[in-house]
Short mmCIF file of C-alpha atoms and ligand atoms in Angstrom, two decimals:
data_model
loop_
_atom_site.label_atom_id
_atom_site.label_comp_id
_atom_site.label_asym_id
_atom_site.label_seq_id
_atom_site.Cartn_x
_atom_site.Cartn_y
_atom_site.Cartn_z
CA MET A 1472 -7.69 -20.65 -26.90
CA VAL A 1473 -8.91 -17.23 -27.80
CA GLU A 1474 -6.38 -14.41 -27.52
CA ILE A 1475 -7.09 -11.93 -24.72
CA HIS A 1476 -6.20 -8.25 -24.81
CA VAL A 1477 -6.83 -6.21 -21.69
CA VAL A 1478 -7.59 -2.49 -21.82
CA VAL A 1479 -7.77 -0.56 -18.55
CA LEU A 1480 -9.40 2.87 -18.47
CA ALA A 1481 -7.57 5.21 -16.11
CA ALA A 1482 -7.61 8.63 -17.78
CA GLY A 1483 -10.38 10.26 -15.78
CA LYS A 1484 -9.75 13.03 -13.30
CA GLY A 1485 -11.82 11.56 -10.53
CA THR A 1486 -13.53 14.91 -9.93
CA ARG A 1487 -15.54 13.51 -7.03
CA MET A 1488 -12.32 12.64 -5.15
CA LYS A 1489 -11.44 16.36 -4.96
CA SER A 1490 -7.77 15.48 -5.18
CA GLN A 1491 -4.50 16.59 -6.81
CA VAL A 1492 -3.61 12.90 -7.02
CA PRO A 1493 -5.02 10.98 -10.02
CA LYS A 1494 -7.89 8.82 -8.79
CA VAL A 1495 -6.32 5.49 -9.70
CA LEU A 1496 -3.26 6.29 -7.55
CA HIS A 1497 -5.29 6.49 -4.37
CA ARG A 1498 -4.48 3.54 -2.16
CA ILE A 1499 -6.32 0.74 -0.44
CA SER A 1500 -4.29 -1.10 2.19
CA GLY A 1501 -1.01 0.04 0.72
CA PHE A 1502 -1.69 -0.57 -2.96
CA SER A 1503 -2.97 1.89 -5.53
CA LEU A 1504 -6.27 1.16 -7.24
CA ILE A 1505 -4.50 0.73 -10.58
CA ASP A 1506 -1.94 -1.64 -9.09
CA ARG A 1507 -4.77 -3.88 -7.87
CA VAL A 1508 -6.57 -3.84 -11.21
CA LEU A 1509 -3.38 -4.64 -13.11
CA ARG A 1510 -2.57 -7.59 -10.86
CA THR A 1511 -5.98 -9.06 -11.60
CA ALA A 1512 -5.44 -8.49 -15.32
CA GLU A 1513 -2.01 -10.07 -15.20
CA ALA A 1514 -3.46 -13.23 -13.61
CA MET A 1515 -5.22 -14.00 -16.90
CA ALA A 1516 -1.91 -14.06 -18.80
CA PRO A 1517 -3.24 -11.77 -21.53
CA ALA A 1518 -1.47 -11.21 -24.87
CA SER A 1519 -1.35 -7.49 -24.09
CA ILE A 1520 -2.36 -4.95 -21.45
CA THR A 1521 -3.07 -1.39 -22.57
CA LEU A 1522 -3.53 1.34 -20.02
CA VAL A 1523 -5.42 4.43 -21.17
CA VAL A 1524 -4.00 7.34 -19.18
CA GLY A 1525 -4.77 11.05 -19.36
CA HIS A 1526 -5.25 13.04 -16.21
CA GLY A 1527 -1.94 12.74 -14.31
CA ALA A 1528 -0.61 10.44 -17.07
CA ASP A 1529 3.04 10.85 -16.10
CA GLU A 1530 2.39 10.19 -12.44
CA VAL A 1531 0.38 7.07 -13.21
CA ARG A 1532 3.02 5.78 -15.62
CA GLU A 1533 5.80 6.51 -13.17
CA SER A 1534 4.07 4.75 -10.31
CA LEU A 1535 3.94 1.59 -12.40
CA VAL A 1536 7.17 1.45 -14.36
CA GLY A 1537 9.41 3.65 -12.20
CA PRO A 1538 11.66 5.40 -11.54
CA ALA A 1539 10.79 4.20 -8.07
CA LYS A 1540 10.13 7.13 -5.80
CA ALA A 1541 11.15 7.12 -2.18
CA GLY A 1542 8.32 5.58 -0.22
CA HIS A 1543 6.85 3.97 -3.34
CA HIS A 1544 8.78 0.73 -3.07
CA ILE A 1545 5.70 -1.42 -3.59
CA ASP A 1546 4.83 0.04 -6.94
CA ALA A 1547 8.44 -0.38 -8.04
CA ASP A 1548 8.02 -4.05 -7.23
CA VAL A 1549 4.94 -4.22 -9.36
CA ALA A 1550 6.78 -2.49 -12.19
CA SER A 1551 8.96 -5.49 -12.75
CA THR A 1552 5.89 -7.73 -13.06
CA PHE A 1553 4.11 -5.57 -15.60
CA ARG A 1554 6.93 -4.01 -17.54
CA ARG A 1555 6.93 -6.90 -19.97
CA THR A 1556 3.40 -6.49 -21.26
CA LEU A 1557 2.15 -3.06 -20.24
CA GLN A 1558 1.55 -0.44 -22.93
CA PHE A 1559 0.35 3.12 -22.38
CA VAL A 1560 -1.87 5.26 -24.59
CA VAL A 1561 -2.75 8.82 -23.73
CA GLN A 1562 -6.28 10.16 -23.94
CA GLU A 1563 -5.49 13.86 -24.16
CA GLN A 1564 -9.03 15.04 -23.45
CA GLN A 1565 -11.34 12.97 -21.29
CA LEU A 1566 -14.37 12.85 -23.54
CA GLY A 1567 -15.90 9.73 -22.04
CA THR A 1568 -15.37 6.01 -21.63
CA GLY A 1569 -16.23 5.22 -25.28
CA HIS A 1570 -13.67 7.77 -26.47
CA ALA A 1571 -11.15 6.34 -23.98
CA LEU A 1572 -11.38 2.83 -25.45
CA LEU A 1573 -10.96 4.27 -28.97
CA GLN A 1574 -7.48 5.42 -27.95
CA ALA A 1575 -6.38 1.77 -27.88
CA ARG A 1576 -7.20 1.40 -31.58
CA PRO A 1577 -3.60 1.86 -32.86
CA ILE A 1578 -2.46 -0.96 -30.59
CA LEU A 1579 -5.30 -3.41 -31.14
CA GLU A 1580 -6.41 -2.82 -34.73
CA GLY A 1581 -5.62 -5.82 -36.93
CA LYS A 1582 -5.48 -8.15 -33.93
CA THR A 1583 -8.12 -10.80 -33.24
CA GLY A 1584 -9.62 -12.22 -30.08
CA VAL A 1585 -11.32 -10.68 -27.10
CA VAL A 1586 -10.84 -7.30 -25.46
CA VAL A 1587 -11.44 -7.41 -21.73
CA LEU A 1588 -12.21 -3.89 -20.64
CA LEU A 1589 -11.45 -3.00 -17.03
CA SER A 1590 -11.97 0.18 -15.12
CA GLY A 1591 -9.02 1.56 -13.19
CA ASP A 1592 -11.36 2.48 -10.34
CA VAL A 1593 -12.88 -0.97 -9.75
CA PRO A 1594 -10.17 -2.56 -7.61
CA LEU A 1595 -11.78 -5.63 -6.03
CA LEU A 1596 -12.63 -7.52 -9.19
CA THR A 1597 -11.29 -11.08 -9.07
CA SER A 1598 -9.63 -12.99 -11.88
CA ASN A 1599 -12.25 -15.73 -11.38
CA THR A 1600 -14.93 -13.28 -12.40
CA LEU A 1601 -12.91 -12.40 -15.48
CA ARG A 1602 -12.56 -16.06 -16.38
CA SER A 1603 -16.33 -16.53 -16.09
CA LEU A 1604 -16.83 -13.41 -18.19
CA ILE A 1605 -14.64 -14.77 -20.98
CA GLU A 1606 -16.32 -18.17 -20.76
CA THR A 1607 -19.82 -16.69 -21.09
CA HIS A 1608 -18.66 -14.39 -23.85
CA THR A 1609 -17.15 -17.24 -25.89
CA GLN A 1610 -20.04 -19.65 -25.30
CA CYS A 1611 -22.63 -17.05 -26.39
CA GLU A 1612 -20.47 -16.02 -29.35
CA ALA A 1613 -21.31 -12.49 -28.27
CA ALA A 1614 -20.05 -9.23 -29.71
CA ALA A 1615 -20.15 -7.79 -26.21
CA THR A 1616 -20.66 -9.25 -22.74
CA VAL A 1617 -21.39 -6.97 -19.80
CA VAL A 1618 -20.58 -7.85 -16.20
CA THR A 1619 -23.58 -6.83 -14.12
CA ALA A 1620 -24.58 -7.03 -10.47
CA ASN A 1621 -27.67 -6.54 -8.38
CA MET A 1622 -27.28 -3.71 -5.94
CA PRO A 1623 -29.95 -2.75 -3.46
CA ARG A 1624 -28.63 0.81 -3.61
CA PRO A 1625 -27.78 1.27 -7.28
CA PHE A 1626 -27.35 5.06 -7.11
CA GLY A 1627 -24.64 6.38 -9.41
CA TYR A 1628 -24.29 3.30 -11.58
CA GLY A 1629 -25.52 2.71 -15.13
CA ARG A 1630 -28.71 0.59 -15.11
CA ILE A 1631 -29.22 -2.52 -17.21
CA VAL A 1632 -32.43 -2.17 -19.21
CA ARG A 1633 -33.87 -5.52 -20.33
CA THR A 1634 -36.62 -6.30 -22.84
CA ASN A 1635 -38.06 -9.79 -22.71
CA GLY A 1636 -35.26 -10.72 -20.35
CA ARG A 1637 -32.50 -9.70 -22.73
CA ILE A 1638 -30.27 -6.67 -22.25
CA SER A 1639 -31.32 -3.91 -24.64
CA LYS A 1640 -29.37 -0.90 -23.38
CA ILE A 1641 -27.59 0.72 -20.46
CA VAL A 1642 -28.83 4.03 -19.04
CA GLU A 1643 -26.62 6.23 -16.89
CA GLU A 1644 -27.97 7.55 -13.58
CA ARG A 1645 -28.07 11.13 -14.89
CA ASP A 1646 -30.03 10.11 -17.98
CA ALA A 1647 -32.36 7.60 -16.33
CA SER A 1648 -36.11 8.07 -16.04
CA PRO A 1649 -37.66 7.67 -12.57
CA ALA A 1650 -38.74 4.14 -13.56
CA GLN A 1651 -35.24 3.24 -14.82
CA LYS A 1652 -33.71 4.57 -11.60
CA LYS A 1653 -35.60 1.83 -9.77
CA ILE A 1654 -33.71 -0.88 -11.68
CA THR A 1655 -31.27 -2.56 -9.31
CA GLU A 1656 -29.23 -4.43 -11.92
CA ILE A 1657 -26.21 -2.24 -12.61
CA ASN A 1658 -23.37 -2.03 -15.11
CA SER A 1659 -20.00 -2.85 -13.53
CA GLY A 1660 -18.10 -1.07 -16.29
CA ILE A 1661 -16.32 -4.38 -17.00
CA TYR A 1662 -16.91 -5.94 -20.41
CA ALA A 1663 -15.64 -8.45 -22.94
CA PHE A 1664 -15.71 -7.38 -26.59
CA ASP A 1665 -15.10 -9.30 -29.76
CA LEU A 1666 -12.32 -7.33 -31.43
CA ALA A 1667 -13.63 -7.68 -35.02
CA PRO A 1668 -16.61 -5.26 -34.95
CA LEU A 1669 -15.43 -3.20 -31.97
CA PHE A 1670 -13.67 -0.12 -33.31
CA GLY A 1671 -16.14 0.35 -36.20
CA ALA A 1672 -18.99 0.36 -33.70
CA LEU A 1673 -17.18 2.68 -31.25
CA ASP A 1674 -17.03 5.28 -34.04
CA SER A 1675 -20.80 5.44 -34.10
CA ILE A 1676 -21.22 6.33 -30.41
CA GLY A 1677 -22.66 9.82 -30.03
CA THR A 1678 -22.74 12.38 -27.24
CA ALA A 1679 -26.47 12.94 -26.85
CA ASN A 1680 -26.56 12.60 -23.08
CA ASN A 1681 -26.59 14.69 -19.93
CA GLN A 1682 -22.77 14.97 -19.81
CA GLY A 1683 -22.15 15.33 -23.56
CA GLU A 1684 -19.67 12.46 -23.37
CA TYR A 1685 -19.00 9.39 -25.52
CA TYR A 1686 -20.48 6.66 -23.34
CA LEU A 1687 -19.03 3.19 -23.84
CA PRO A 1688 -22.22 1.55 -22.49
CA ASP A 1689 -24.06 2.97 -25.54
CA LEU A 1690 -22.37 0.20 -27.50
CA VAL A 1691 -24.99 -2.19 -26.11
CA ALA A 1692 -27.89 -0.46 -27.87
CA ILE A 1693 -25.81 -0.04 -31.04
CA TYR A 1694 -24.99 -3.75 -31.17
CA ARG A 1695 -28.59 -4.72 -30.46
CA LYS A 1696 -29.74 -2.56 -33.39
CA GLN A 1697 -27.11 -4.23 -35.59
CA LYS A 1698 -28.46 -7.67 -34.46
CA HIS A 1699 -25.18 -8.56 -32.76
CA THR A 1700 -25.41 -10.75 -29.68
CA VAL A 1701 -24.95 -8.95 -26.36
CA ALA A 1702 -24.63 -11.18 -23.31
CA THR A 1703 -24.44 -10.47 -19.59
CA TRP A 1704 -22.69 -12.14 -16.73
CA THR A 1705 -24.00 -11.33 -13.27
CA VAL A 1706 -21.65 -11.57 -10.31
CA GLU A 1707 -22.98 -13.09 -7.13
CA ARG A 1708 -21.16 -10.79 -4.74
CA ALA A 1709 -21.78 -7.24 -5.85
CA GLU A 1710 -19.04 -5.88 -3.55
CA GLN A 1711 -16.29 -7.02 -5.88
CA ILE A 1712 -17.36 -4.72 -8.68
CA ARG A 1713 -17.75 -1.64 -6.53
CA GLY A 1714 -16.31 1.42 -8.22
CA ILE A 1715 -14.49 4.10 -6.28
CA ASN A 1716 -15.57 7.63 -7.08
CA SER A 1717 -15.35 9.40 -3.73
CA ARG A 1718 -13.39 9.36 -0.49
CA THR A 1719 -16.35 7.73 1.24
CA GLU A 1720 -16.28 4.85 -1.25
CA LEU A 1721 -12.50 4.62 -0.84
CA ALA A 1722 -12.95 4.23 2.91
CA GLU A 1723 -15.78 1.72 2.56
CA VAL A 1724 -13.90 -0.47 0.11
CA SER A 1725 -10.73 -0.18 2.25
CA ALA A 1726 -12.69 -1.46 5.22
CA MET A 1727 -13.91 -4.43 3.19
CA VAL A 1728 -10.38 -5.28 2.04
CA ARG A 1729 -9.05 -4.97 5.56
CA GLN A 1730 -11.76 -7.16 6.98
CA GLN A 1731 -11.03 -9.85 4.43
CA LYS A 1732 -7.29 -9.82 5.21
CA ASN A 1733 -8.04 -9.93 8.94
CA GLU A 1734 -10.31 -12.93 8.47
CA GLU A 1735 -7.53 -14.72 6.57
CA LEU A 1736 -5.11 -14.00 9.41
CA MET A 1737 -7.50 -15.27 12.07
CA ALA A 1738 -8.17 -18.41 10.02
CA ALA A 1739 -4.40 -18.96 10.00
CA GLY A 1740 -4.22 -18.84 13.80
CA VAL A 1741 -3.47 -15.19 14.51
CA THR A 1742 -5.31 -13.49 17.40
CA LEU A 1743 -6.62 -10.03 16.61
CA ILE A 1744 -7.84 -8.35 19.77
CA ASP A 1745 -9.91 -5.92 17.71
CA PRO A 1746 -10.15 -6.66 13.96
CA ALA A 1747 -11.93 -3.36 13.38
CA THR A 1748 -8.76 -1.43 14.24
CA THR A 1749 -6.15 -3.80 12.81
CA TYR A 1750 -4.56 -2.60 9.57
CA VAL A 1751 -2.65 -5.25 7.66
CA ASP A 1752 -1.52 -4.86 4.04
CA ARG A 1753 -2.24 -7.51 1.44
CA ASP A 1754 1.16 -9.23 1.28
CA VAL A 1755 1.93 -9.25 5.00
CA VAL A 1756 2.49 -12.69 6.53
CA VAL A 1757 1.89 -13.41 10.24
CA GLY A 1758 2.69 -16.67 12.05
CA ALA A 1759 0.26 -18.64 14.22
CA ASP A 1760 -0.33 -17.67 17.86
CA THR A 1761 0.86 -14.16 17.30
CA VAL A 1762 -1.35 -11.68 19.14
CA ILE A 1763 -2.07 -8.32 17.55
CA HIS A 1764 -3.49 -5.59 19.76
CA PRO A 1765 -5.71 -2.71 18.57
CA CYS A 1766 -4.45 0.06 16.30
CA VAL A 1767 -1.53 -1.87 14.87
CA PHE A 1768 -0.33 -1.26 11.30
CA LEU A 1769 1.58 -3.98 9.44
CA GLU A 1770 2.61 -2.67 6.06
CA GLY A 1771 4.29 -3.55 2.77
CA SER A 1772 6.26 -6.78 2.67
CA THR A 1773 6.33 -7.28 6.45
CA LYS A 1774 6.69 -10.83 7.79
CA ILE A 1775 5.94 -11.58 11.44
CA GLY A 1776 6.87 -14.92 12.99
CA ALA A 1777 4.88 -17.17 15.32
CA ALA A 1778 3.88 -16.39 18.91
CA CYS A 1779 4.82 -12.72 18.73
CA GLU A 1780 2.96 -10.03 20.63
CA ILE A 1781 2.44 -6.70 18.88
CA HIS A 1782 1.04 -4.10 21.25
CA ALA A 1783 -1.24 -1.19 20.49
CA GLY A 1784 -0.15 1.73 18.38
CA SER A 1785 2.80 0.02 16.69
CA ARG A 1786 3.62 0.30 13.00
CA ILE A 1787 5.84 -2.19 11.20
CA VAL A 1788 6.81 -1.48 7.59
CA ASN A 1789 8.67 -3.83 5.20
CA SER A 1790 10.32 -5.62 8.08
CA THR A 1791 10.89 -9.20 9.15
CA LEU A 1792 10.33 -10.32 12.74
CA GLY A 1793 11.28 -13.78 14.00
CA ASP A 1794 9.27 -15.84 16.48
CA ARG A 1795 8.30 -14.74 20.02
CA VAL A 1796 9.22 -11.13 19.40
CA CYS A 1797 7.49 -8.70 21.75
CA VAL A 1798 6.78 -5.28 20.31
CA ARG A 1799 5.52 -3.03 23.09
CA ASN A 1800 3.25 -0.06 22.55
CA HIS A 1801 3.92 2.71 20.06
CA THR A 1802 6.96 1.26 18.39
CA VAL A 1803 7.84 1.99 14.74
CA VAL A 1804 9.95 -0.48 12.74
CA THR A 1805 10.90 0.25 9.12
CA ASP A 1806 12.94 -1.80 6.61
CA SER A 1807 14.61 -3.80 9.37
CA THR A 1808 15.04 -7.32 10.72
CA VAL A 1809 14.28 -8.41 14.27
CA GLU A 1810 15.32 -11.89 15.33
CA SER A 1811 13.46 -14.30 17.55
CA GLY A 1812 12.87 -13.50 21.20
CA ALA A 1813 13.76 -9.82 20.95
CA PHE A 1814 11.91 -7.08 22.86
CA LEU A 1815 11.19 -3.70 21.37
CA GLY A 1816 9.69 -0.61 22.97
CA PRO A 1817 7.54 0.84 24.27
CA PHE A 1818 8.23 3.92 22.12
CA ALA A 1819 11.18 2.49 20.20
CA HIS A 1820 12.11 3.64 16.69
CA ILE A 1821 13.88 1.07 14.54
CA ARG A 1822 14.86 2.89 11.36
CA PRO A 1823 15.88 1.42 7.98
CA GLY A 1824 18.77 -0.98 7.73
CA SER A 1825 18.75 -2.18 11.33
CA GLN A 1826 19.07 -5.72 12.65
CA VAL A 1827 18.06 -6.59 16.16
CA GLY A 1828 19.61 -9.90 17.20
CA GLU A 1829 18.09 -12.83 19.02
CA ASP A 1830 16.85 -11.98 22.53
CA ALA A 1831 18.13 -8.42 22.26
CA HIS A 1832 16.28 -5.67 24.15
CA ILE A 1833 15.52 -2.25 22.72
CA GLY A 1834 13.71 -0.20 25.34
CA ASN A 1835 11.79 3.04 25.58
CA PHE A 1836 12.91 6.04 23.57
CA VAL A 1837 15.71 4.18 21.84
CA GLU A 1838 16.35 4.94 18.19
CA LEU A 1839 18.32 2.65 15.90
CA LYS A 1840 19.42 3.55 12.39
CA LYS A 1841 21.53 1.21 10.22
CA THR A 1842 22.53 -0.50 13.40
CA ALA A 1843 23.06 -4.17 14.16
CA MET A 1844 22.46 -5.25 17.76
CA GLY A 1845 24.06 -8.61 18.59
CA LYS A 1846 22.44 -11.53 20.33
CA GLY A 1847 21.23 -10.60 23.80
CA ALA A 1848 22.55 -7.02 23.55
CA LYS A 1849 20.56 -4.40 25.44
CA ALA A 1850 19.81 -0.72 25.03
CA ASN A 1851 16.98 -0.32 27.46
CA HIS A 1852 16.46 3.43 27.73
CA LEU A 1853 16.91 6.72 25.87
CA ALA A 1854 19.61 6.19 23.26
CA TYR A 1855 20.51 7.04 19.67
CA LEU A 1856 22.49 4.31 17.95
CA GLY A 1857 23.24 5.10 14.31
CA ASP A 1858 25.60 3.50 11.77
CA SER A 1859 26.84 1.10 14.38
CA THR A 1860 27.54 -2.54 15.07
CA ILE A 1861 27.00 -3.72 18.62
CA GLY A 1862 28.27 -7.13 19.70
CA ALA A 1863 26.50 -9.88 21.58
CA ALA A 1864 25.66 -9.39 25.28
CA THR A 1865 26.77 -5.76 25.24
CA ASN A 1866 24.92 -3.31 27.48
CA ILE A 1867 24.27 0.21 26.27
CA GLY A 1868 23.46 2.54 29.17
CA ALA A 1869 20.67 5.10 29.29
CA GLY A 1870 21.38 8.26 27.34
CA THR A 1871 24.09 6.81 25.09
CA ILE A 1872 24.51 8.71 21.84
CA THR A 1873 26.56 7.71 18.81
CA CYS A 1874 27.77 10.97 17.27
CA ASN A 1875 27.75 9.53 13.77
CA TYR A 1876 27.54 12.77 11.78
CA ASP A 1877 30.23 15.45 11.62
CA GLY A 1878 28.13 17.85 9.59
CA GLU A 1879 29.41 16.43 6.31
CA LYS A 1880 29.80 12.67 6.55
CA LYS A 1881 28.42 9.75 8.49
CA HIS A 1882 30.86 7.63 10.48
CA GLN A 1883 30.76 4.13 11.86
CA THR A 1884 30.75 3.04 15.51
CA THR A 1885 31.93 -0.49 16.22
CA ILE A 1886 31.25 -1.96 19.65
CA GLY A 1887 32.46 -5.46 20.48
CA GLU A 1888 30.91 -8.21 22.60
CA LYS A 1889 30.20 -7.94 26.34
CA VAL A 1890 31.00 -4.23 26.35
CA PHE A 1891 29.53 -2.07 29.09
CA VAL A 1892 28.72 1.47 28.05
CA GLY A 1893 27.87 3.60 31.08
CA SER A 1894 24.94 5.99 31.10
CA ASN A 1895 25.09 9.30 29.28
CA THR A 1896 28.04 8.40 27.10
CA THR A 1897 28.73 10.12 23.80
CA LEU A 1898 30.68 8.04 21.29
CA VAL A 1899 32.29 10.27 18.68
CA ALA A 1900 32.52 8.21 15.48
CA PRO A 1901 34.48 6.77 13.81
CA ILE A 1902 35.29 4.79 16.91
CA THR A 1903 35.81 1.23 18.10
CA LEU A 1904 35.18 -0.19 21.55
CA ALA A 1905 36.82 -3.61 21.63
CA ASP A 1906 35.36 -6.73 23.29
CA GLY A 1907 34.93 -6.43 27.04
CA ALA A 1908 35.63 -2.67 27.12
CA TYR A 1909 34.04 -0.69 29.97
CA ILE A 1910 33.04 2.93 29.54
CA ALA A 1911 32.61 5.17 32.56
CA ALA A 1912 29.26 6.90 32.79
CA GLY A 1913 29.14 10.44 31.46
CA SER A 1914 32.12 9.94 29.15
CA THR A 1915 32.76 11.60 25.84
CA ILE A 1916 34.75 8.96 24.01
CA THR A 1917 36.88 10.12 21.08
CA LYS A 1918 39.62 7.46 21.06
CA ASP A 1919 39.31 3.72 20.48
CA VAL A 1920 39.14 1.61 23.66
CA PRO A 1921 41.20 -1.63 23.70
CA PRO A 1922 39.82 -5.01 24.84
CA GLY A 1923 38.93 -5.15 28.51
CA ALA A 1924 40.08 -1.54 29.15
CA LEU A 1925 38.20 1.15 31.04
CA GLY A 1926 37.55 4.24 28.97
CA VAL A 1927 36.94 7.42 30.98
CA GLY A 1928 36.42 10.70 29.23
CA ARG A 1929 35.08 13.22 31.72
CA ALA A 1930 36.25 16.01 34.00
CA ARG A 1931 37.29 14.84 37.47
CA GLN A 1932 34.98 15.75 40.29
CA GLU A 1933 36.16 18.06 43.03
CA ASN A 1934 34.41 18.36 46.44
CA LYS A 1935 34.80 21.62 48.38
CA GLU A 1936 34.37 20.85 52.10
CA GLY A 1937 32.12 23.17 54.10
CA TRP A 1938 31.36 25.29 51.04
CA ARG A 1939 27.69 25.77 51.77
CA GLU A 1940 28.16 27.07 55.31
CA LYS A 1941 30.91 29.44 54.13
CA ARG A 1942 28.59 30.90 51.52
CA ARG A 1943 25.81 31.42 54.08
CA GLN A 1944 28.14 33.33 56.41
CA LYS A 1945 29.37 35.48 53.51
CA SER A 1946 25.89 36.56 52.46
CA SER A 1947 24.69 37.37 56.02
CA ALA A 1948 27.81 39.49 56.70
C1 UD1 B 3168 -19.12 4.05 -15.49
C2 UD1 B 3168 -20.20 3.60 -16.46
C3 UD1 B 3168 -21.41 3.13 -15.65
C4 UD1 B 3168 -20.99 2.05 -14.67
C5 UD1 B 3168 -19.83 2.49 -13.80
C6 UD1 B 3168 -19.30 1.32 -13.01
C7 UD1 B 3168 -19.92 5.00 -18.42
C8 UD1 B 3168 -20.43 6.15 -19.18
N1 UD1 B 3168 -20.58 4.69 -17.31
O1 UD1 B 3168 -19.62 5.18 -14.78
O2 UD1 B 3168 -22.40 2.63 -16.53
O3 UD1 B 3168 -22.09 1.68 -13.87
O4 UD1 B 3168 -18.75 2.99 -14.61
O5 UD1 B 3168 -18.27 1.69 -12.14
O6 UD1 B 3168 -19.00 4.35 -18.86
N2 UD1 B 3168 -12.29 7.24 -18.00
C9 UD1 B 3168 -11.34 7.50 -18.96
N3 UD1 B 3168 -11.59 8.49 -19.85
C10 UD1 B 3168 -12.71 9.22 -19.86
C11 UD1 B 3168 -13.68 8.95 -18.86
C12 UD1 B 3168 -13.45 7.95 -17.95
O7 UD1 B 3168 -10.29 6.85 -19.00
O8 UD1 B 3168 -12.85 10.09 -20.73
C13 UD1 B 3168 -12.02 6.16 -17.02
C14 UD1 B 3168 -11.99 6.67 -15.59
O9 UD1 B 3168 -10.67 7.05 -15.24
C15 UD1 B 3168 -12.47 5.47 -14.81
C16 UD1 B 3168 -13.37 4.73 -15.78
O10 UD1 B 3168 -13.06 5.23 -17.07
O11 UD1 B 3168 -11.38 4.64 -14.43
C17 UD1 B 3168 -14.85 4.97 -15.48
O12 UD1 B 3168 -15.13 6.36 -15.53
P1 UD1 B 3168 -16.06 7.06 -14.47
O13 UD1 B 3168 -16.14 8.50 -14.81
O14 UD1 B 3168 -15.65 6.69 -13.11
O15 UD1 B 3168 -17.47 6.40 -14.83
P2 UD1 B 3168 -18.72 6.17 -13.89
O16 UD1 B 3168 -19.46 7.46 -13.77
O17 UD1 B 3168 -18.33 5.52 -12.64
CA1 CA B 3169 -16.38 5.03 -11.70
#
């Protein structure tokens, strides 16, 4: 087997994105463009992967090999996959794609085999296509093999110019004659190169073009002049080699990715009321007979069980839901676990580190943070439950607040099983309400409550008989 070395070009600024963020860090369904390209590369088990970075080099490197930034958990995940083989080279000035590949010379010189060149901004390429590319390249004993596609609207891409059916050169849009602009076979920017002649030939690329850049596609004409074989491999589905250069293309490709994921879900028995407004990240798993309503976002490593119902406007991030869970409208769940048969929302906020037990109910305007709700426990309305453990079958009344923060530290609230917490109770942590405790409504509880005891922490009510009439007489006097 021939040795494969992958080089990914990701140094460009992405001027057309009009962004402070390096182009390859823009995301499609939760994953950066570069993350997607690297996963495809990794699937070929290459001997090495070299990433050419430049614009935003540190940011790109950090997104892939950490340190993991808050909110960038997915890339941190990827880091562990790629850390073994990924090497970075910096292209200080972005002088063109030919110049970019030259930066990999110190790493690849002296090695043999095939260089597979990928573009950091072509995220939908499949590893099957790459396998076919390598196969064609090896069979033709080519010095270079270009992946091409036929696009009815080829605007912006390099065009494949053929003489007597064989590729003779590639012309960029900006340099193309009106006749060449009509060519619909385009350059994907993905190639296989035989390593032996590669770097020598790259040295002879010039800058005589509209942008004054070193164009990698010029290698085709150079090789043809040197009588080297140049082959092509044409993909059937042109969508998979679409490059992303603008926000419009980002949105279009995102829509394609989303549609594909949605079709997979439906094929697996999930009902999507409106696939056009269902947003599910690549690695999300959903069980059969689950119904997903419009405008639902399922993100990151989320797993949803069977026969759940996820209502409109909900967002579930890196969380696991059991079977038959009902998530009512506009509920947000992050980094949490919800067991089978539970009800959430509408308008519930389940923050990181929470566990909602089997058949538990979390109602409207209830916020949980690092809180475990036991089996069948209920907090049906208007509550903040933070840093707390709540036992099975306990009822948390409307307006209950755990006062978990004293301005310096967070404190724990422990509530046993079958506890009844009356409405509008404040629980000043650290505090423990033992099994079967009963808290009078409107209490401020600052001392632990023993098992089965009633805790009352409020001013006694006083009724003044005839007060209203007395006041009336006073004011008319
Ligand atoms: C390139 C090809 C074009 C092809 C298209 C396919 C060239 C000159 N043209 O055009 O024939 O149809 O891709 O998508 O190659 N990059 C660097 N350093 C640089 C310049 C670019 O690393 O100095 C990287 C970019 O970050 C990007 C990739 O190379 O990931 C392609 O560059 P881009 O400017 O997007 O090229 P296109 O104009 O799309
Ligand atoms: Ca591009």
